[in-house]
Short mmCIF file of C-alpha atoms and ligand atoms in Angstrom, two decimals:
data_model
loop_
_atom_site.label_atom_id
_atom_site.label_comp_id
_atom_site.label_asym_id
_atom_site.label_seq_id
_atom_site.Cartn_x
_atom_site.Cartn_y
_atom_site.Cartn_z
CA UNK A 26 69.28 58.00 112.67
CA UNK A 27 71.80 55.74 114.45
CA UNK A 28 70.81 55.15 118.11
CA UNK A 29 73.78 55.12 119.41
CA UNK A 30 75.68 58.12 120.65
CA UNK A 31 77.98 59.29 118.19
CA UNK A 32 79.79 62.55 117.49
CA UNK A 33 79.06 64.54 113.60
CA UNK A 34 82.62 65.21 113.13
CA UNK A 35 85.87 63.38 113.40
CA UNK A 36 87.40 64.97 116.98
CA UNK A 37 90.84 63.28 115.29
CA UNK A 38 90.62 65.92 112.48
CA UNK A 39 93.25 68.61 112.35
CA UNK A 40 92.17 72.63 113.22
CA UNK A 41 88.68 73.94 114.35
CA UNK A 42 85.72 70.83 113.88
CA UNK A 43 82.26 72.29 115.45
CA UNK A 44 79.38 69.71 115.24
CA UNK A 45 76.99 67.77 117.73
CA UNK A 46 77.64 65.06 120.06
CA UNK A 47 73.86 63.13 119.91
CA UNK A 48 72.57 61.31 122.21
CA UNK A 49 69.48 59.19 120.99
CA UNK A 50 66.45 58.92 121.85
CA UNK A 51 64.40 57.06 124.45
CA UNK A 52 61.27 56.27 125.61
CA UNK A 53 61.17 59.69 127.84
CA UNK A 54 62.42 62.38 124.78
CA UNK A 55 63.67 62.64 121.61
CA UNK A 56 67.28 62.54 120.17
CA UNK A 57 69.44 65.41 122.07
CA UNK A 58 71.75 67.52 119.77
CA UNK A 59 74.50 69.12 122.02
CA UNK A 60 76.99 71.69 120.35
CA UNK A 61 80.89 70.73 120.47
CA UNK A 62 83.91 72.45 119.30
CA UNK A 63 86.98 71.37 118.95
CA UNK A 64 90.34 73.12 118.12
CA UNK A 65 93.22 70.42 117.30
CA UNK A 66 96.16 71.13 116.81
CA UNK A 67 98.48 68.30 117.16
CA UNK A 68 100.57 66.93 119.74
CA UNK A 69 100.23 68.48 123.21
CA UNK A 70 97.98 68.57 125.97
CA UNK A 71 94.15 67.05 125.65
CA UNK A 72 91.57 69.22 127.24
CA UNK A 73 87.76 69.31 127.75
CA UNK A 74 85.76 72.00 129.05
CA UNK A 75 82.32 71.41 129.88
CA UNK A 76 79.54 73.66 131.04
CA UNK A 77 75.56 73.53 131.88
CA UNK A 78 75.91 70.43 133.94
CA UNK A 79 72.93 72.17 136.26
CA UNK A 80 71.01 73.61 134.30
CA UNK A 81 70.26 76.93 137.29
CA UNK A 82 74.40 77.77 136.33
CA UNK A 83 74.79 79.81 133.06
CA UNK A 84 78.10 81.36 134.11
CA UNK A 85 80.05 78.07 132.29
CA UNK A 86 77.82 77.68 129.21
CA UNK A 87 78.93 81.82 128.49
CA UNK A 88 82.44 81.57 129.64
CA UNK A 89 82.60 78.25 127.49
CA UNK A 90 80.91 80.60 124.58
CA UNK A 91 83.41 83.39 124.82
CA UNK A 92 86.04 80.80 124.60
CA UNK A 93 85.42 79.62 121.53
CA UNK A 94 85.49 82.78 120.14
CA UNK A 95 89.16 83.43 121.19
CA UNK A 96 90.78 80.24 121.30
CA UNK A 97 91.58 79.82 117.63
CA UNK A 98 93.56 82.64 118.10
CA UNK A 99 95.69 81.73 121.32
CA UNK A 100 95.66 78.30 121.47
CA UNK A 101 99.12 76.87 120.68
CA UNK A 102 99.17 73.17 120.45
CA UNK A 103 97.30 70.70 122.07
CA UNK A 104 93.46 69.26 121.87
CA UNK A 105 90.61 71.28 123.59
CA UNK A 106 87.18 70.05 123.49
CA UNK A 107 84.40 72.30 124.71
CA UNK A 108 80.91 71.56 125.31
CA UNK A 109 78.82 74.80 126.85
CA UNK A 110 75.86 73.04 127.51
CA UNK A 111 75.85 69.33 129.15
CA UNK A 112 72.24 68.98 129.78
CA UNK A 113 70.22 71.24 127.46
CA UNK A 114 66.86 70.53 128.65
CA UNK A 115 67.80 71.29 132.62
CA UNK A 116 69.28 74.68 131.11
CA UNK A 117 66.21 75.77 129.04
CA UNK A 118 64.26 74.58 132.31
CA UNK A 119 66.44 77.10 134.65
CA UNK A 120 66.22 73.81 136.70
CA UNK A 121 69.16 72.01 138.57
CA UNK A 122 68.16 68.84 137.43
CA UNK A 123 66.91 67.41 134.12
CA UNK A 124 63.23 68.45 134.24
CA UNK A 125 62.41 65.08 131.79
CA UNK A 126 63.82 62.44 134.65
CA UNK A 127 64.19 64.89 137.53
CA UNK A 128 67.95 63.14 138.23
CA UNK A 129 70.97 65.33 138.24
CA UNK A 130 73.26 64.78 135.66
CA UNK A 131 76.11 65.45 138.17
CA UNK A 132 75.07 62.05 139.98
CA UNK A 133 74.21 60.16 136.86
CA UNK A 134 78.23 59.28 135.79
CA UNK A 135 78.90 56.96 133.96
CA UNK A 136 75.62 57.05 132.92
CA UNK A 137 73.46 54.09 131.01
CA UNK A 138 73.09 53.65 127.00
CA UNK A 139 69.86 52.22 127.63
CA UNK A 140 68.39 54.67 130.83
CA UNK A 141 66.42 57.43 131.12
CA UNK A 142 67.94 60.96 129.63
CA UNK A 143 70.00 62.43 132.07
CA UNK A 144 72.06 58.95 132.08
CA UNK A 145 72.34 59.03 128.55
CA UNK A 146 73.19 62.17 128.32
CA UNK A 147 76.04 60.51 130.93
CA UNK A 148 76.82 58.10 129.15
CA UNK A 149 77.92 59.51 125.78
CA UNK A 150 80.09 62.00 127.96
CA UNK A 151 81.78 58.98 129.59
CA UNK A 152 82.32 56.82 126.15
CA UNK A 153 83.12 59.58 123.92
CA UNK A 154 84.63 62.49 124.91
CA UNK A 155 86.43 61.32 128.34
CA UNK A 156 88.78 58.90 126.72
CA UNK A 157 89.76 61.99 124.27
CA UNK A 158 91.30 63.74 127.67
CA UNK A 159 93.42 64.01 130.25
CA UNK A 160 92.10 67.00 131.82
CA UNK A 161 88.54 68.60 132.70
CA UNK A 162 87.30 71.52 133.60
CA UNK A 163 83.96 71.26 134.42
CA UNK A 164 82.37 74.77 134.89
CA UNK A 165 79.69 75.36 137.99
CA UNK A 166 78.25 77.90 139.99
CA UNK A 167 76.97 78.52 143.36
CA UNK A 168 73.98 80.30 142.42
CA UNK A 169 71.77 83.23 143.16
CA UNK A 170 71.36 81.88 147.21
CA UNK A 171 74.87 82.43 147.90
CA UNK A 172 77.25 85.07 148.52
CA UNK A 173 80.34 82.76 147.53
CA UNK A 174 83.43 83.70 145.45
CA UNK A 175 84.93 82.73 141.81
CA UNK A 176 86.92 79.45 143.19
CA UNK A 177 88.37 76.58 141.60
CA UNK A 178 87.31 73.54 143.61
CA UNK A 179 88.54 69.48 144.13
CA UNK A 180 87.13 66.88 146.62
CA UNK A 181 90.11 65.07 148.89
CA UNK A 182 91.73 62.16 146.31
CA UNK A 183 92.82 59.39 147.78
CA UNK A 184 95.86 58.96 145.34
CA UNK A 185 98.70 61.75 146.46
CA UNK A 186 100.42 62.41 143.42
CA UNK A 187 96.57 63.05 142.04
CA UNK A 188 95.82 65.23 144.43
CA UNK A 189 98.69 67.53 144.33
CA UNK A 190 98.30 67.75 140.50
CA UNK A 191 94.96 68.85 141.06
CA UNK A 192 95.52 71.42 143.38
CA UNK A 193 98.50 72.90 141.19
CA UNK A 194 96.07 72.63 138.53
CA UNK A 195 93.16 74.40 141.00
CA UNK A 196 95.47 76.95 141.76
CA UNK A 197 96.61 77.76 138.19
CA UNK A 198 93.24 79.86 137.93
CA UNK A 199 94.08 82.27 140.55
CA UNK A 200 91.10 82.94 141.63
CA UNK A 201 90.78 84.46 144.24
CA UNK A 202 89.63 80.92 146.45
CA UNK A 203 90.87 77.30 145.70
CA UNK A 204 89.08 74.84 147.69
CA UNK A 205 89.31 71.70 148.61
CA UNK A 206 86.18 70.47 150.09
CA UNK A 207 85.05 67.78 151.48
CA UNK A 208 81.51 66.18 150.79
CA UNK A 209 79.84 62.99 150.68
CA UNK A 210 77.44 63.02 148.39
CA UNK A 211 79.84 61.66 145.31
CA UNK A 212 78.30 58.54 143.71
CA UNK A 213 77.65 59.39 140.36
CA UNK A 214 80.02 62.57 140.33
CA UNK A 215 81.70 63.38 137.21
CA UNK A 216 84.48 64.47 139.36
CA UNK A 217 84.83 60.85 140.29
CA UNK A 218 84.60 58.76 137.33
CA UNK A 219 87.77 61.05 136.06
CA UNK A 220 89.58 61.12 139.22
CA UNK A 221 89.26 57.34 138.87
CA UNK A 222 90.93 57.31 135.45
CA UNK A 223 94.05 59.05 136.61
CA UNK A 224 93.18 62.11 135.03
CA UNK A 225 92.78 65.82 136.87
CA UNK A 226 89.39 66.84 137.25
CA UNK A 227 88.79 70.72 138.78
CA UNK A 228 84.92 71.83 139.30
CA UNK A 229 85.40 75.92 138.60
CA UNK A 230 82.33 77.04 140.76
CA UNK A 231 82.21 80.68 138.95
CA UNK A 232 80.38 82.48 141.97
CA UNK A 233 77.06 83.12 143.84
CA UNK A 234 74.24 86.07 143.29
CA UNK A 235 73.66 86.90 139.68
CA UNK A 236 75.71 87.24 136.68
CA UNK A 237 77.10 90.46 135.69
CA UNK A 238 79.83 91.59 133.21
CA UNK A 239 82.50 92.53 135.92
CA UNK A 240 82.18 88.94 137.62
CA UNK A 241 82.21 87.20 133.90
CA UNK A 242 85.46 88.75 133.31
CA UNK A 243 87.05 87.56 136.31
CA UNK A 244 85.68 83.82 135.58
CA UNK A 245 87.10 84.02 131.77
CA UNK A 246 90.05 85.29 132.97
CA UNK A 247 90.62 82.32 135.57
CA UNK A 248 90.52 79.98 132.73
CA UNK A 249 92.99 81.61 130.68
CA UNK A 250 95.42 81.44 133.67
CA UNK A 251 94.47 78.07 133.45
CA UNK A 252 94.89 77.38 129.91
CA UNK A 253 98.11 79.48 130.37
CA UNK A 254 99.48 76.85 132.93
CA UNK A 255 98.39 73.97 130.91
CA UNK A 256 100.90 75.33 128.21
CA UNK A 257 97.67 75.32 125.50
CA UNK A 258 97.71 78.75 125.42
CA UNK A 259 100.92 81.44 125.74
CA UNK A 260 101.05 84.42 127.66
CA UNK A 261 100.96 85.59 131.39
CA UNK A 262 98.85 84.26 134.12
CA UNK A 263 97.28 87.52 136.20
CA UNK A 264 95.31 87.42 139.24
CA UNK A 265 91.92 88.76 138.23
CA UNK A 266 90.89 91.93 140.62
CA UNK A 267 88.48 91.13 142.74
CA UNK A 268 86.46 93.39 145.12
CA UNK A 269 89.21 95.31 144.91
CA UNK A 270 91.91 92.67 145.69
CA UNK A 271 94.56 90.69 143.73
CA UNK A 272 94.81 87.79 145.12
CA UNK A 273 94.54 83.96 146.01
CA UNK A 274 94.34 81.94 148.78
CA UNK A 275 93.67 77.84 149.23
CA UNK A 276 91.21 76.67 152.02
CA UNK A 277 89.90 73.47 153.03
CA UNK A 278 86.30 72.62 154.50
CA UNK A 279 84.86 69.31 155.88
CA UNK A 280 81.42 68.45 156.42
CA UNK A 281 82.08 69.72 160.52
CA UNK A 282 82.59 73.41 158.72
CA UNK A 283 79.18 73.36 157.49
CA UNK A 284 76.70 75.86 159.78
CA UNK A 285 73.01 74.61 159.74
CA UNK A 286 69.81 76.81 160.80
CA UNK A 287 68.95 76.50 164.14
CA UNK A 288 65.07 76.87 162.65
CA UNK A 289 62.58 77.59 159.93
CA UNK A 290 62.61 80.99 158.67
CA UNK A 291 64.46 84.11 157.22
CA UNK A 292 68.41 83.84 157.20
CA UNK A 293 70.10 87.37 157.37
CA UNK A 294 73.64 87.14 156.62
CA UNK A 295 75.84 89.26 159.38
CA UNK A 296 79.18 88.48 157.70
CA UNK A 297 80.78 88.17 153.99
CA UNK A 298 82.67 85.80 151.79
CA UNK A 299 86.00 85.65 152.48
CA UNK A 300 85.61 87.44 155.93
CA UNK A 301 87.99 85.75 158.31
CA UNK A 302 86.29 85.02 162.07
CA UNK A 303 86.88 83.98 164.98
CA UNK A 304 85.20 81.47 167.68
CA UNK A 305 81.82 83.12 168.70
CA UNK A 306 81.96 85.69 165.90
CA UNK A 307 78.36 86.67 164.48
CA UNK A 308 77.82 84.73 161.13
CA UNK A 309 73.71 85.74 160.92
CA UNK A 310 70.90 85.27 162.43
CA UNK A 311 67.80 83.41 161.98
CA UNK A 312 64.81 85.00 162.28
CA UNK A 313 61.51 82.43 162.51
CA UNK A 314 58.39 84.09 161.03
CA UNK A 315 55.90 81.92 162.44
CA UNK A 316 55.52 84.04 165.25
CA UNK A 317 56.74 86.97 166.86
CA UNK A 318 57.26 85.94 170.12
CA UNK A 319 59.99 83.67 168.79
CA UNK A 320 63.11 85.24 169.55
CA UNK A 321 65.33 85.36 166.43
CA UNK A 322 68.30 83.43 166.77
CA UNK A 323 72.52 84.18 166.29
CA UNK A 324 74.57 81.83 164.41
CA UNK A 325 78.07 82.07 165.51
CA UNK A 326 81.63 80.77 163.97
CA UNK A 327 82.47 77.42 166.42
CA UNK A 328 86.21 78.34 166.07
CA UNK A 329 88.35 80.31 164.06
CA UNK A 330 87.83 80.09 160.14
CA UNK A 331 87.58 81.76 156.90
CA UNK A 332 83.79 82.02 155.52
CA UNK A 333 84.02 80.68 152.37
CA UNK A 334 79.89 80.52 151.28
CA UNK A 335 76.79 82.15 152.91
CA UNK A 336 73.43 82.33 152.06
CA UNK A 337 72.51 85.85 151.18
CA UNK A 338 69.46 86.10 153.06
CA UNK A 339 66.72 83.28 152.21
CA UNK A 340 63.96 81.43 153.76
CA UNK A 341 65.33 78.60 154.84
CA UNK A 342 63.89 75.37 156.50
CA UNK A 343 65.43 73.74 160.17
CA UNK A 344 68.98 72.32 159.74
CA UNK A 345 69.55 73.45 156.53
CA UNK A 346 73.19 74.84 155.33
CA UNK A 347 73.51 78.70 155.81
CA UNK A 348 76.79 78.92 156.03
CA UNK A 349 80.62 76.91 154.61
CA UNK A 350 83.68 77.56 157.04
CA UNK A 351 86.95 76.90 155.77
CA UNK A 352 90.64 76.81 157.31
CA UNK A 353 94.03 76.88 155.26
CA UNK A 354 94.72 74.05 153.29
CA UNK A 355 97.71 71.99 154.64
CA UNK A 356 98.70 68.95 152.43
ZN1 ZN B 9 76.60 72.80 139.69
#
């Protein structure tokens, strides 16, 4: 076995290729085997959609599954490389991070050939399937702790022309939020190594709670739009229905937006998603459990703002996020 990363199939081949990218083994686990199809077909553009990044978000790795079921069929011309699962032992885990290293793949970019899993799992992303593209999708979720919506999502770019592409691009799924949000934790993104290159990066983060079939639609059907928009696949964008609702809108949040617990204790949400409040608005209310002659405690909007994430309803320790605020995007 070569130990080196290497892909079992020649991504330059014409039509359908599906194979393994492999990433070898080290001194913490064996040789990894991740599943990758391709679907060339000629000039046009190059696009790769990855899922299973966190291993606790199994929206991507079955959207990316349905896809390449249907794709063969619609896609037109063009390159798309999809990968459902990133990090396969975080997703048998049902653990965030890598459960071998404990590091999150999604700060381990670009990775090292010669470090622990996670990075080389990194790694062979960076050298062999990023220089194949000039576009990723890389497909996230909130997770069972938040009430949140299906949104396409970017961090602020420094470059302008970059960051208008990528919020056309963010947009293009119409779902029904587009967020730009600001956040600080990025070394070791995979956002940011392809940002760096030039190339558009959008993080789809497919929704809180649990996965059901009516919410799994919507996400599949944000990615067509997208694919639509890309001009890889032909037909008409439509804005999925969501909680009754056909539409879009773009917000922005910065790190000020973010609502922390006053406390220790039980979070009980007292607004929704997408619920638009204003200053001194309820938003929940902590309840401490230590004792109950600690007075529970409101949480109130600081100004006027679109709630764009809450937690729905968890234990939750002092100064911890509860809550993501958002306003109108202006560029
Ligand atoms: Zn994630």
């Amino acid at each position: 076995m070569s130990d080196t990363p290497h892909l079992t199939f020649d991504l330059d081949e014409l039509g359908i290729s599906k194979g393994h990218l492999v990433i070898p083994k080290g001194a913490d686990c064996e040789a990894l085997s991740l599943p990758v199809f391709s679907l060339n077909k000629g000039k046009g553009p190059r696009l790769l959609i990855t899922g299973g990044c966190h291993g606790n978000e199994l929206e991507g790795p079955i959207v990316a599954r349905r896809l390449v079921d249907w794709l063969p069929e619609a896609q037109t011309c063009g390159r798309v490389i999809i990968v459902p699962v990133l990090n396969p032992p975080a997703v048998q885990a049902w653990s965030r991070n890598t459960p071998v290293d404990g590091l999150n793949l999604n700060r381990s970019f670009p990775g090292r050939a010669d470090g622990s899993v996670t990075e080389r799992i990194a790694d062979a992303v960076s050298r062999l399937l990023l220089p194949t593209t000039d576009t990723v999708f890389d497909l996230h979720s909130f997770g069972p702790m938040w009430d949140f919506p299906p949104a396409s999502t970017t961090h602020p770019i420094a470059d302008a022309d970059l960051m208008a592409k990528t919020v056309r691009m963010a947009e293009a799924f119409k779902f029904p939020m587009t967020l730009v949000w600001e956040y600080h934790d990025t070394p070791g993104m995979f956002d940011i190594l392809v940002q760096n290159q030039g190339k558009v990066f959008i993080c789809a983060e497919l929704g809180g709670g649990t996965i059901g079939s009516e919410a799994l639609s919507i996400y599949e059907a944000g990615v067509r739009n997208a694919l639509i928009a890309l001009g890889l696949v032909e037909g008409e964008a439509e804005y999925p229905i969501f909680r009754q609702k056909k539409s879009s809108q773009t917000l922005e949040t910065l790190s000020s937006d973010e609502l922390k617990s006053p406390a220790r204790g039980i979070f009980e949400p007292r607004c929704s998603m997408l619920d638009n409040v204003r200053q001194g608005d309820l938003i929940g209310t902590l309840h401490p459990m230590d004792s109950l002659s600690a007075d529970s405690i409101d949480i109130r909007a600081p100004r006027t703002s679109t709630v764009c994430a809450i937690r729905s309803g968890a234990h939750v320790d002092a100064n911890q996020t509860v809550a993501l605020l958002a306003r109108p995007l202006k560029l």
